C-alpha cells in the first residue's frame, strides 16, 4: 500500500532513509543543505506536502544539496531518529525540515501544511531555499 506513496518522492530525487544510522549520516552533514520530508499516508501529505516538495525543488534555482525522506508509521526507528534531529518541534507528519551544515534551520509542521494552500507551502519552501541554500 505504501510503495506508490514512497515512490512519489523517490521518483523526485528523494533518498528513502530506512535506519537511524542513515538518518544520522544524512542530517549530520557538516557542510551543505539537506531537505528532510517526513512522509505520510494522510490526505494532506498527498494533496499538499508531496506536491509542494516536488514543485518547490523542481522550480527553484537554489535548492538543497540533498533530498531525503522517512515514512511515518513504517520505519519507526528511522522516523524517531529524524524527529530527534527536529527538536524542539513536536512529532508531526507530514512535516518538512531543512538542515544547513548539520543544523536545523527551517521547519514546516503539519498544521502549516493542512492549513495552507499548495502555493503558500511552495513559496515557504522556496523562501527557505533562497535564504539557506
mmCIF file of N, CA and C in Angstrom:
data_model
loop_
_atom_site.group_PDB
_atom_site.id
_atom_site.type_symbol
_atom_site.label_atom_id
_atom_site.label_comp_id
_atom_site.label_asym_id
_atom_site.label_seq_id
_atom_site.Cartn_x
_atom_site.Cartn_y
_atom_site.Cartn_z
ATOM 1 N N UNK A 1 0.812 -1.202 0.000
ATOM 2 C CA UNK A 1 0.000 0.000 0.000
ATOM 3 C C UNK A 1 0.857 1.268 0.000
ATOM 4 N N UNK A 2 1.980 1.271 0.726
ATOM 5 C CA UNK A 2 2.774 2.498 0.814
ATOM 6 C C UNK A 2 3.796 2.624 -0.320
ATOM 7 N N UNK A 3 4.008 1.584 -1.084
ATOM 8 C CA UNK A 3 5.026 1.631 -2.144
ATOM 9 C C UNK A 3 4.828 2.800 -3.107
ATOM 10 N N UNK A 4 3.631 3.032 -3.637
ATOM 11 C CA UNK A 4 3.480 4.176 -4.548
ATOM 12 C C UNK A 4 3.649 5.522 -3.851
ATOM 13 N N UNK A 5 3.334 5.570 -2.555
ATOM 14 C CA UNK A 5 3.491 6.818 -1.805
ATOM 15 C C UNK A 5 4.977 7.106 -1.604
ATOM 16 N N UNK A 6 5.750 6.087 -1.285
ATOM 17 C CA UNK A 6 7.209 6.237 -1.203
ATOM 18 C C UNK A 6 7.771 6.692 -2.543
ATOM 19 N N UNK A 7 7.319 6.010 -3.583
ATOM 20 C CA UNK A 7 7.853 6.248 -4.923
ATOM 21 C C UNK A 7 7.582 7.670 -5.405
ATOM 22 N N UNK A 8 6.510 8.264 -4.928
ATOM 23 C CA UNK A 8 6.185 9.636 -5.310
ATOM 24 C C UNK A 8 7.360 10.568 -5.018
ATOM 25 N N UNK A 9 8.004 10.392 -3.863
ATOM 26 C CA UNK A 9 9.150 11.239 -3.526
ATOM 27 C C UNK A 9 10.467 10.686 -4.075
ATOM 28 N N UNK A 10 10.640 9.387 -4.063
ATOM 29 C CA UNK A 10 11.916 8.851 -4.581
ATOM 30 C C UNK A 10 12.052 9.122 -6.073
ATOM 31 N N UNK A 11 10.941 9.103 -6.807
ATOM 32 C CA UNK A 11 10.992 9.461 -8.231
ATOM 33 C C UNK A 11 11.390 10.918 -8.433
ATOM 34 N N UNK A 12 11.159 11.742 -7.427
ATOM 35 C CA UNK A 12 11.513 13.167 -7.499
ATOM 36 C C UNK A 12 12.920 13.432 -6.961
ATOM 37 N N UNK A 13 13.668 12.361 -6.645
ATOM 38 C CA UNK A 13 15.053 12.536 -6.227
ATOM 39 C C UNK A 13 15.311 12.435 -4.742
ATOM 40 N N UNK A 14 14.299 12.105 -3.957
ATOM 41 C CA UNK A 14 14.469 11.954 -2.516
ATOM 42 C C UNK A 14 14.994 10.555 -2.207
ATOM 43 N N UNK A 15 15.973 10.487 -1.321
ATOM 44 C CA UNK A 15 16.511 9.212 -0.860
ATOM 45 C C UNK A 15 15.715 8.761 0.356
ATOM 46 N N UNK A 16 15.222 7.517 0.325
ATOM 47 C CA UNK A 16 14.479 6.961 1.451
ATOM 48 C C UNK A 16 15.466 6.493 2.508
ATOM 49 N N UNK A 17 15.374 7.050 3.704
ATOM 50 C CA UNK A 17 16.239 6.659 4.812
ATOM 51 C C UNK A 17 15.508 5.604 5.638
ATOM 52 N N UNK A 18 16.125 4.443 5.786
ATOM 53 C CA UNK A 18 15.442 3.309 6.399
ATOM 54 C C UNK A 18 15.929 2.966 7.808
ATOM 55 N N UNK A 19 17.053 3.548 8.232
ATOM 56 C CA UNK A 19 17.615 3.214 9.542
ATOM 57 C C UNK A 19 18.012 4.491 10.283
ATOM 58 N N UNK A 20 18.121 4.412 11.601
ATOM 59 C CA UNK A 20 18.603 5.574 12.367
ATOM 60 C C UNK A 20 20.006 5.998 11.929
ATOM 61 N N UNK A 21 20.839 5.031 11.589
ATOM 62 C CA UNK A 21 22.207 5.353 11.153
ATOM 63 C C UNK A 21 22.192 6.136 9.839
ATOM 64 N N UNK A 22 21.304 5.769 8.926
ATOM 65 C CA UNK A 22 21.194 6.503 7.660
ATOM 66 C C UNK A 22 20.693 7.925 7.902
ATOM 67 N N UNK A 23 19.767 8.076 8.844
ATOM 68 C CA UNK A 23 19.263 9.406 9.199
ATOM 69 C C UNK A 23 20.394 10.260 9.751
ATOM 70 N N UNK A 24 21.144 9.722 10.709
ATOM 71 C CA UNK A 24 22.258 10.474 11.289
ATOM 72 C C UNK A 24 23.294 10.842 10.235
ATOM 73 N N UNK A 25 23.618 9.917 9.371
ATOM 74 C CA UNK A 25 24.604 10.180 8.331
ATOM 75 C C UNK A 25 24.155 11.330 7.426
ATOM 76 N N UNK A 26 22.887 11.343 7.058
ATOM 77 C CA UNK A 26 22.373 12.389 6.171
ATOM 78 C C UNK A 26 22.244 13.734 6.880
ATOM 79 N N UNK A 27 21.717 13.739 8.099
ATOM 80 C CA UNK A 27 21.387 15.001 8.758
ATOM 81 C C UNK A 27 22.538 15.615 9.534
ATOM 82 N N UNK A 28 23.564 14.852 9.799
ATOM 83 C CA UNK A 28 24.732 15.388 10.496
ATOM 84 C C UNK A 28 25.785 15.936 9.539
ATOM 85 N N UNK A 29 25.425 16.058 8.276
ATOM 86 C CA UNK A 29 26.381 16.573 7.286
ATOM 87 C C UNK A 29 26.947 17.902 7.760
ATOM 88 N N UNK A 30 28.245 18.012 7.786
ATOM 89 C CA UNK A 30 28.891 19.220 8.300
ATOM 90 C C UNK A 30 28.959 20.354 7.295
ATOM 91 N N UNK A 31 28.629 20.071 6.048
ATOM 92 C CA UNK A 31 28.558 21.155 5.063
ATOM 93 C C UNK A 31 27.431 20.859 4.082
ATOM 94 N N UNK A 32 26.786 21.910 3.647
ATOM 95 C CA UNK A 32 25.707 21.769 2.682
ATOM 96 C C UNK A 32 24.336 21.742 3.331
ATOM 97 N N UNK A 33 23.333 21.605 2.483
ATOM 98 C CA UNK A 33 21.946 21.630 2.929
ATOM 99 C C UNK A 33 21.269 20.297 2.625
ATOM 100 N N UNK A 34 20.374 19.921 3.532
ATOM 101 C CA UNK A 34 19.614 18.674 3.397
ATOM 102 C C UNK A 34 18.153 18.988 3.686
ATOM 103 N N UNK A 35 17.283 18.587 2.777
ATOM 104 C CA UNK A 35 15.845 18.737 2.972
ATOM 105 C C UNK A 35 15.272 17.383 3.369
ATOM 106 N N UNK A 36 14.620 17.330 4.514
ATOM 107 C CA UNK A 36 14.005 16.111 5.034
ATOM 108 C C UNK A 36 12.493 16.221 4.937
ATOM 109 N N UNK A 37 11.873 15.226 4.325
ATOM 110 C CA UNK A 37 10.417 15.127 4.294
ATOM 111 C C UNK A 37 9.995 13.947 5.151
ATOM 112 N N UNK A 38 9.148 14.207 6.135
ATOM 113 C CA UNK A 38 8.530 13.129 6.897
ATOM 114 C C UNK A 38 7.227 12.818 6.161
ATOM 115 N N UNK A 39 7.254 11.740 5.408
ATOM 116 C CA UNK A 39 6.155 11.345 4.541
ATOM 117 C C UNK A 39 5.070 10.647 5.351
ATOM 118 N N UNK A 40 3.869 10.589 4.787
ATOM 119 C CA UNK A 40 2.729 10.022 5.493
ATOM 120 C C UNK A 40 1.679 9.569 4.485
ATOM 121 N N UNK A 41 0.765 8.699 4.940
ATOM 122 C CA UNK A 41 -0.334 8.253 4.081
ATOM 123 C C UNK A 41 -1.541 9.193 4.147
ATOM 124 N N UNK A 42 -1.484 10.211 4.967
ATOM 125 C CA UNK A 42 -2.645 11.077 5.169
ATOM 126 C C UNK A 42 -2.954 11.927 3.936
ATOM 127 N N UNK A 43 -4.145 12.460 3.927
ATOM 128 C CA UNK A 43 -4.600 13.256 2.799
ATOM 129 C C UNK A 43 -3.822 14.532 2.583
ATOM 130 N N UNK A 44 -3.385 15.195 3.655
ATOM 131 C CA UNK A 44 -2.648 16.456 3.455
ATOM 132 C C UNK A 44 -1.244 16.189 2.906
ATOM 133 N N UNK A 45 -0.713 15.006 3.138
ATOM 134 C CA UNK A 45 0.569 14.647 2.522
ATOM 135 C C UNK A 45 0.379 14.461 1.014
ATOM 136 N N UNK A 46 -0.704 13.787 0.637
ATOM 137 C CA UNK A 46 -0.975 13.523 -0.778
ATOM 138 C C UNK A 46 -1.372 14.785 -1.531
ATOM 139 N N UNK A 47 -2.197 15.609 -0.920
ATOM 140 C CA UNK A 47 -2.733 16.779 -1.615
ATOM 141 C C UNK A 47 -1.828 17.998 -1.555
ATOM 142 N N UNK A 48 -1.003 18.081 -0.496
ATOM 143 C CA UNK A 48 -0.228 19.309 -0.316
ATOM 144 C C UNK A 48 1.266 19.083 -0.114
ATOM 145 N N UNK A 49 1.658 18.250 0.841
ATOM 146 C CA UNK A 49 3.085 18.147 1.190
ATOM 147 C C UNK A 49 3.928 17.613 0.037
ATOM 148 N N UNK A 50 3.585 16.440 -0.486
ATOM 149 C CA UNK A 50 4.411 15.875 -1.558
ATOM 150 C C UNK A 50 4.371 16.732 -2.824
ATOM 151 N N UNK A 51 3.196 17.195 -3.276
ATOM 152 C CA UNK A 51 3.203 18.084 -4.443
ATOM 153 C C UNK A 51 4.011 19.364 -4.222
ATOM 154 N N UNK A 52 3.916 19.944 -3.021
ATOM 155 C CA UNK A 52 4.671 21.174 -2.729
ATOM 156 C C UNK A 52 6.166 20.907 -2.736
ATOM 157 N N UNK A 53 6.586 19.802 -2.148
ATOM 158 C CA UNK A 53 8.009 19.438 -2.161
ATOM 159 C C UNK A 53 8.519 19.303 -3.584
ATOM 160 N N UNK A 54 7.791 18.552 -4.389
ATOM 161 C CA UNK A 54 8.239 18.310 -5.770
ATOM 162 C C UNK A 54 8.269 19.604 -6.579
ATOM 163 N N UNK A 55 7.246 20.429 -6.444
ATOM 164 C CA UNK A 55 7.192 21.680 -7.193
ATOM 165 C C UNK A 55 8.269 22.659 -6.729
ATOM 166 N N UNK A 56 8.454 22.773 -5.437
ATOM 167 C CA UNK A 56 9.461 23.701 -4.905
ATOM 168 C C UNK A 56 10.856 23.318 -5.376
ATOM 169 N N UNK A 57 11.180 22.043 -5.312
ATOM 170 C CA UNK A 57 12.513 21.589 -5.716
ATOM 171 C C UNK A 57 12.699 21.715 -7.225
ATOM 172 N N UNK A 58 11.691 21.314 -7.989
ATOM 173 C CA UNK A 58 11.851 21.306 -9.446
ATOM 174 C C UNK A 58 11.863 22.702 -10.057
ATOM 175 N N UNK A 59 11.285 23.683 -9.370
ATOM 176 C CA UNK A 59 11.182 25.021 -9.966
ATOM 177 C C UNK A 59 12.080 26.062 -9.297
ATOM 178 N N UNK A 60 12.991 25.634 -8.454
ATOM 179 C CA UNK A 60 13.871 26.570 -7.756
ATOM 180 C C UNK A 60 15.259 26.579 -8.359
ATOM 181 N N UNK A 61 15.826 27.784 -8.480
ATOM 182 C CA UNK A 61 17.220 27.883 -8.890
ATOM 183 C C UNK A 61 18.129 27.427 -7.764
ATOM 184 N N UNK A 62 17.827 27.876 -6.560
ATOM 185 C CA UNK A 62 18.567 27.434 -5.377
ATOM 186 C C UNK A 62 17.770 26.310 -4.756
ATOM 187 N N UNK A 63 18.455 25.228 -4.428
ATOM 188 C CA UNK A 63 17.774 24.110 -3.796
ATOM 189 C C UNK A 63 18.745 23.347 -2.923
ATOM 190 N N UNK A 64 18.239 22.543 -2.008
ATOM 191 C CA UNK A 64 19.115 21.769 -1.123
ATOM 192 C C UNK A 64 20.015 20.824 -1.911
ATOM 193 N N UNK A 65 21.187 20.584 -1.354
ATOM 194 C CA UNK A 65 22.135 19.675 -1.992
ATOM 195 C C UNK A 65 21.658 18.234 -1.927
ATOM 196 N N UNK A 66 20.915 17.904 -0.885
ATOM 197 C CA UNK A 66 20.471 16.525 -0.688
ATOM 198 C C UNK A 66 19.002 16.528 -0.279
ATOM 199 N N UNK A 67 18.253 15.570 -0.829
ATOM 200 C CA UNK A 67 16.838 15.399 -0.524
ATOM 201 C C UNK A 67 16.653 14.023 0.100
ATOM 202 N N UNK A 68 16.051 13.981 1.291
ATOM 203 C CA UNK A 68 15.861 12.708 1.981
ATOM 204 C C UNK A 68 14.447 12.631 2.545
ATOM 205 N N UNK A 69 14.010 11.409 2.827
ATOM 206 C CA UNK A 69 12.681 11.212 3.381
ATOM 207 C C UNK A 69 12.649 10.009 4.315
ATOM 208 N N UNK A 70 11.781 10.101 5.301
ATOM 209 C CA UNK A 70 11.438 8.972 6.165
ATOM 210 C C UNK A 70 9.922 8.830 6.093
ATOM 211 N N UNK A 71 9.415 7.640 6.415
ATOM 212 C CA UNK A 71 7.988 7.377 6.279
ATOM 213 C C UNK A 71 7.372 7.101 7.639
ATOM 214 N N UNK A 72 6.550 8.045 8.106
ATOM 215 C CA UNK A 72 5.890 7.901 9.400
ATOM 216 C C UNK A 72 5.020 6.649 9.413
ATOM 217 N N UNK A 73 5.127 5.893 10.496
ATOM 218 C CA UNK A 73 4.335 4.687 10.641
ATOM 219 C C UNK A 73 4.972 3.451 10.031
ATOM 220 N N UNK A 74 6.103 3.610 9.397
ATOM 221 C CA UNK A 74 6.763 2.459 8.773
ATOM 222 C C UNK A 74 8.074 2.167 9.506
ATOM 223 N N UNK A 75 9.163 2.758 9.090
ATOM 224 C CA UNK A 75 10.467 2.514 9.728
ATOM 225 C C UNK A 75 10.534 3.368 10.993
ATOM 226 N N UNK A 76 9.934 2.859 12.054
ATOM 227 C CA UNK A 76 9.726 3.667 13.254
ATOM 228 C C UNK A 76 11.030 4.151 13.875
ATOM 229 N N UNK A 77 12.080 3.349 13.831
ATOM 230 C CA UNK A 77 13.355 3.781 14.416
ATOM 231 C C UNK A 77 13.966 4.925 13.614
ATOM 232 N N UNK A 78 13.893 4.840 12.300
ATOM 233 C CA UNK A 78 14.425 5.918 11.451
ATOM 234 C C UNK A 78 13.624 7.201 11.649
ATOM 235 N N UNK A 79 12.320 7.078 11.732
ATOM 236 C CA UNK A 79 11.462 8.250 11.936
ATOM 237 C C UNK A 79 11.733 8.868 13.307
ATOM 238 N N UNK A 80 11.866 8.036 14.318
ATOM 239 C CA UNK A 80 12.158 8.546 15.669
ATOM 240 C C UNK A 80 13.485 9.296 15.682
ATOM 241 N N UNK A 81 14.476 8.779 14.964
ATOM 242 C CA UNK A 81 15.775 9.453 14.913
ATOM 243 C C UNK A 81 15.667 10.785 14.171
ATOM 244 N N UNK A 82 14.917 10.803 13.080
ATOM 245 C CA UNK A 82 14.711 12.056 12.343
ATOM 246 C C UNK A 82 14.036 13.086 13.236
ATOM 247 N N UNK A 83 13.072 12.640 14.018
ATOM 248 C CA UNK A 83 12.360 13.566 14.909
ATOM 249 C C UNK A 83 13.267 14.089 16.019
ATOM 250 N N UNK A 84 14.256 13.318 16.421
ATOM 251 C CA UNK A 84 15.243 13.818 17.387
ATOM 252 C C UNK A 84 16.015 14.995 16.794
ATOM 253 N N UNK A 85 16.323 14.900 15.519
ATOM 254 C CA UNK A 85 17.041 15.990 14.842
ATOM 255 C C UNK A 85 16.163 17.228 14.687
ATOM 256 N N UNK A 86 14.837 17.041 14.754
ATOM 257 C CA UNK A 86 13.905 18.149 14.543
ATOM 258 C C UNK A 86 13.470 18.820 15.849
ATOM 259 N N UNK A 87 13.991 18.367 16.982
ATOM 260 C CA UNK A 87 13.654 19.003 18.252
ATOM 261 C C UNK A 87 14.100 20.459 18.244
ATOM 262 N N UNK A 88 13.352 21.359 18.825
ATOM 263 C CA UNK A 88 12.302 21.182 19.818
ATOM 264 C C UNK A 88 10.901 21.043 19.221
ATOM 265 N N UNK A 89 10.784 20.885 17.913
ATOM 266 C CA UNK A 89 9.469 20.750 17.297
ATOM 267 C C UNK A 89 8.872 19.391 17.645
ATOM 268 N N UNK A 90 7.581 19.345 17.960
ATOM 269 C CA UNK A 90 6.952 18.067 18.313
ATOM 270 C C UNK A 90 6.787 17.184 17.077
ATOM 271 N N UNK A 91 6.629 15.874 17.293
ATOM 272 C CA UNK A 91 6.408 14.969 16.164
ATOM 273 C C UNK A 91 5.216 15.428 15.326
ATOM 274 N N UNK A 92 5.392 15.385 14.028
ATOM 275 C CA UNK A 92 4.372 15.862 13.111
ATOM 276 C C UNK A 92 4.554 15.143 11.792
ATOM 277 N N UNK A 93 3.471 14.612 11.260
ATOM 278 C CA UNK A 93 3.569 14.019 9.932
ATOM 279 C C UNK A 93 2.290 14.331 9.167
ATOM 280 N N UNK A 94 2.469 14.830 7.955
ATOM 281 C CA UNK A 94 3.759 15.097 7.336
ATOM 282 C C UNK A 94 4.401 16.344 7.943
ATOM 283 N N UNK A 95 5.678 16.455 7.703
ATOM 284 C CA UNK A 95 6.416 17.658 8.063
ATOM 285 C C UNK A 95 7.653 17.733 7.174
ATOM 286 N N UNK A 96 8.261 18.908 7.169
ATOM 287 C CA UNK A 96 9.406 19.168 6.303
ATOM 288 C C UNK A 96 10.432 19.942 7.114
ATOM 289 N N UNK A 97 11.700 19.560 6.986
ATOM 290 C CA UNK A 97 12.758 20.254 7.722
ATOM 291 C C UNK A 97 13.946 20.490 6.799
ATOM 292 N N UNK A 98 14.547 21.648 6.945
ATOM 293 C CA UNK A 98 15.751 21.987 6.191
ATOM 294 C C UNK A 98 16.908 22.114 7.172
ATOM 295 N N UNK A 99 17.997 21.455 6.851
ATOM 296 C CA UNK A 99 19.213 21.480 7.661
ATOM 297 C C UNK A 99 20.325 22.120 6.852
ATOM 298 N N UNK A 100 21.116 22.934 7.511
ATOM 299 C CA UNK A 100 22.296 23.525 6.871
ATOM 300 C C UNK A 100 23.487 23.259 7.769
ATOM 301 N N UNK A 101 24.504 22.661 7.193
ATOM 302 C CA UNK A 101 25.732 22.347 7.925
ATOM 303 C C UNK A 101 25.430 21.584 9.221
ATOM 304 N N UNK A 102 24.466 20.661 9.149
ATOM 305 C CA UNK A 102 24.123 19.828 10.290
ATOM 306 C C UNK A 102 23.190 20.460 11.300
ATOM 307 N N UNK A 103 22.738 21.682 11.057
ATOM 308 C CA UNK A 103 21.857 22.388 11.994
ATOM 309 C C UNK A 103 20.469 22.572 11.380
ATOM 310 N N UNK A 104 19.440 22.384 12.183
ATOM 311 C CA UNK A 104 18.062 22.624 11.764
ATOM 312 C C UNK A 104 17.851 24.126 11.583
ATOM 313 N N UNK A 105 17.411 24.539 10.383
ATOM 314 C CA UNK A 105 17.234 25.965 10.128
ATOM 315 C C UNK A 105 15.804 26.349 9.747
ATOM 316 N N UNK A 106 14.983 25.372 9.367
ATOM 317 C CA UNK A 106 13.620 25.698 8.920
ATOM 318 C C UNK A 106 12.744 24.458 9.058
ATOM 319 N N UNK A 107 11.521 24.639 9.575
ATOM 320 C CA UNK A 107 10.581 23.527 9.733
ATOM 321 C C UNK A 107 9.198 23.962 9.272
ATOM 322 N N UNK A 108 8.541 23.058 8.582
ATOM 323 C CA UNK A 108 7.128 23.229 8.242
ATOM 324 C C UNK A 108 6.395 22.059 8.888
ATOM 325 N N UNK A 109 5.558 22.369 9.867
ATOM 326 C CA UNK A 109 4.820 21.337 10.589
ATOM 327 C C UNK A 109 3.487 21.038 9.888
ATOM 328 N N UNK A 110 2.876 19.941 10.314
ATOM 329 C CA UNK A 110 1.610 19.510 9.721
ATOM 330 C C UNK A 110 0.579 20.637 9.711
ATOM 331 N N UNK A 111 0.457 21.377 10.811
ATOM 332 C CA UNK A 111 -0.568 22.425 10.844
ATOM 333 C C UNK A 111 -0.280 23.538 9.851
ATOM 334 N N UNK A 112 0.983 23.701 9.442
ATOM 335 C CA UNK A 112 1.308 24.666 8.388
ATOM 336 C C UNK A 112 0.956 24.105 7.007
ATOM 337 N N UNK A 113 0.940 22.786 6.901
ATOM 338 C CA UNK A 113 0.629 22.129 5.627
ATOM 339 C C UNK A 113 -0.877 22.060 5.421
ATOM 340 N N UNK A 114 -1.598 21.462 6.386
ATOM 341 C CA UNK A 114 -3.031 21.271 6.203
ATOM 342 C C UNK A 114 -3.803 22.584 6.251
ATOM 343 N N UNK A 115 -3.233 23.620 6.856
ATOM 344 C CA UNK A 115 -3.918 24.904 6.956
ATOM 345 C C UNK A 115 -3.579 25.886 5.852
ATOM 346 N N UNK A 116 -2.809 25.465 4.862
ATOM 347 C CA UNK A 116 -2.395 26.357 3.781
ATOM 348 C C UNK A 116 -2.707 25.749 2.425
ATOM 349 N N UNK A 117 -2.694 26.609 1.413
ATOM 350 C CA UNK A 117 -2.849 26.064 0.069
ATOM 351 C C UNK A 117 -1.472 25.682 -0.480
ATOM 352 N N UNK A 118 -1.473 24.933 -1.527
ATOM 353 C CA UNK A 118 -0.258 24.369 -2.111
ATOM 354 C C UNK A 118 0.792 25.442 -2.407
ATOM 355 N N UNK A 119 0.402 26.531 -3.035
ATOM 356 C CA UNK A 119 1.389 27.531 -3.445
ATOM 357 C C UNK A 119 2.001 28.266 -2.256
ATOM 358 N N UNK A 120 1.289 28.394 -1.170
ATOM 359 C CA UNK A 120 1.891 29.004 0.033
ATOM 360 C C UNK A 120 2.984 28.109 0.597
ATOM 361 N N UNK A 121 2.774 26.811 0.543
ATOM 362 C CA UNK A 121 3.796 25.880 1.012
ATOM 363 C C UNK A 121 5.001 25.924 0.088
ATOM 364 N N UNK A 122 4.759 25.957 -1.207
ATOM 365 C CA UNK A 122 5.851 26.074 -2.189
ATOM 366 C C UNK A 122 6.628 27.365 -1.940
ATOM 367 N N UNK A 123 5.928 28.474 -1.770
ATOM 368 C CA UNK A 123 6.591 29.758 -1.512
ATOM 369 C C UNK A 123 7.412 29.706 -0.224
ATOM 370 N N UNK A 124 6.867 29.070 0.803
ATOM 371 C CA UNK A 124 7.578 28.929 2.072
ATOM 372 C C UNK A 124 8.882 28.156 1.850
ATOM 373 N N UNK A 125 8.795 27.043 1.157
ATOM 374 C CA UNK A 125 9.994 26.247 0.885
ATOM 375 C C UNK A 125 11.001 27.024 0.039
ATOM 376 N N UNK A 126 10.538 27.653 -1.006
ATOM 377 C CA UNK A 126 11.459 28.383 -1.877
ATOM 378 C C UNK A 126 12.105 29.562 -1.158
ATOM 379 N N UNK A 127 11.385 30.195 -0.263
ATOM 380 C CA UNK A 127 11.979 31.246 0.562
ATOM 381 C C UNK A 127 13.098 30.703 1.429
ATOM 382 N N UNK A 128 12.877 29.531 2.017
ATOM 383 C CA UNK A 128 13.919 28.895 2.825
ATOM 384 C C UNK A 128 15.112 28.499 1.944
ATOM 385 N N UNK A 129 14.844 27.999 0.755
ATOM 386 C CA UNK A 129 15.936 27.652 -0.169
ATOM 387 C C UNK A 129 16.759 28.882 -0.508
ATOM 388 N N UNK A 130 16.088 29.996 -0.782
ATOM 389 C CA UNK A 130 16.802 31.236 -1.099
ATOM 390 C C UNK A 130 17.678 31.689 0.055
ATOM 391 N N UNK A 131 17.171 31.554 1.264
ATOM 392 C CA UNK A 131 17.899 32.025 2.432
ATOM 393 C C UNK A 131 19.063 31.111 2.815
ATOM 394 N N UNK A 132 18.885 29.806 2.693
ATOM 395 C CA UNK A 132 19.861 28.876 3.259
ATOM 396 C C UNK A 132 20.676 28.057 2.252
ATOM 397 N N UNK A 133 20.220 27.966 1.024
ATOM 398 C CA UNK A 133 20.909 27.098 0.043
ATOM 399 C C UNK A 133 21.876 27.869 -0.845
#
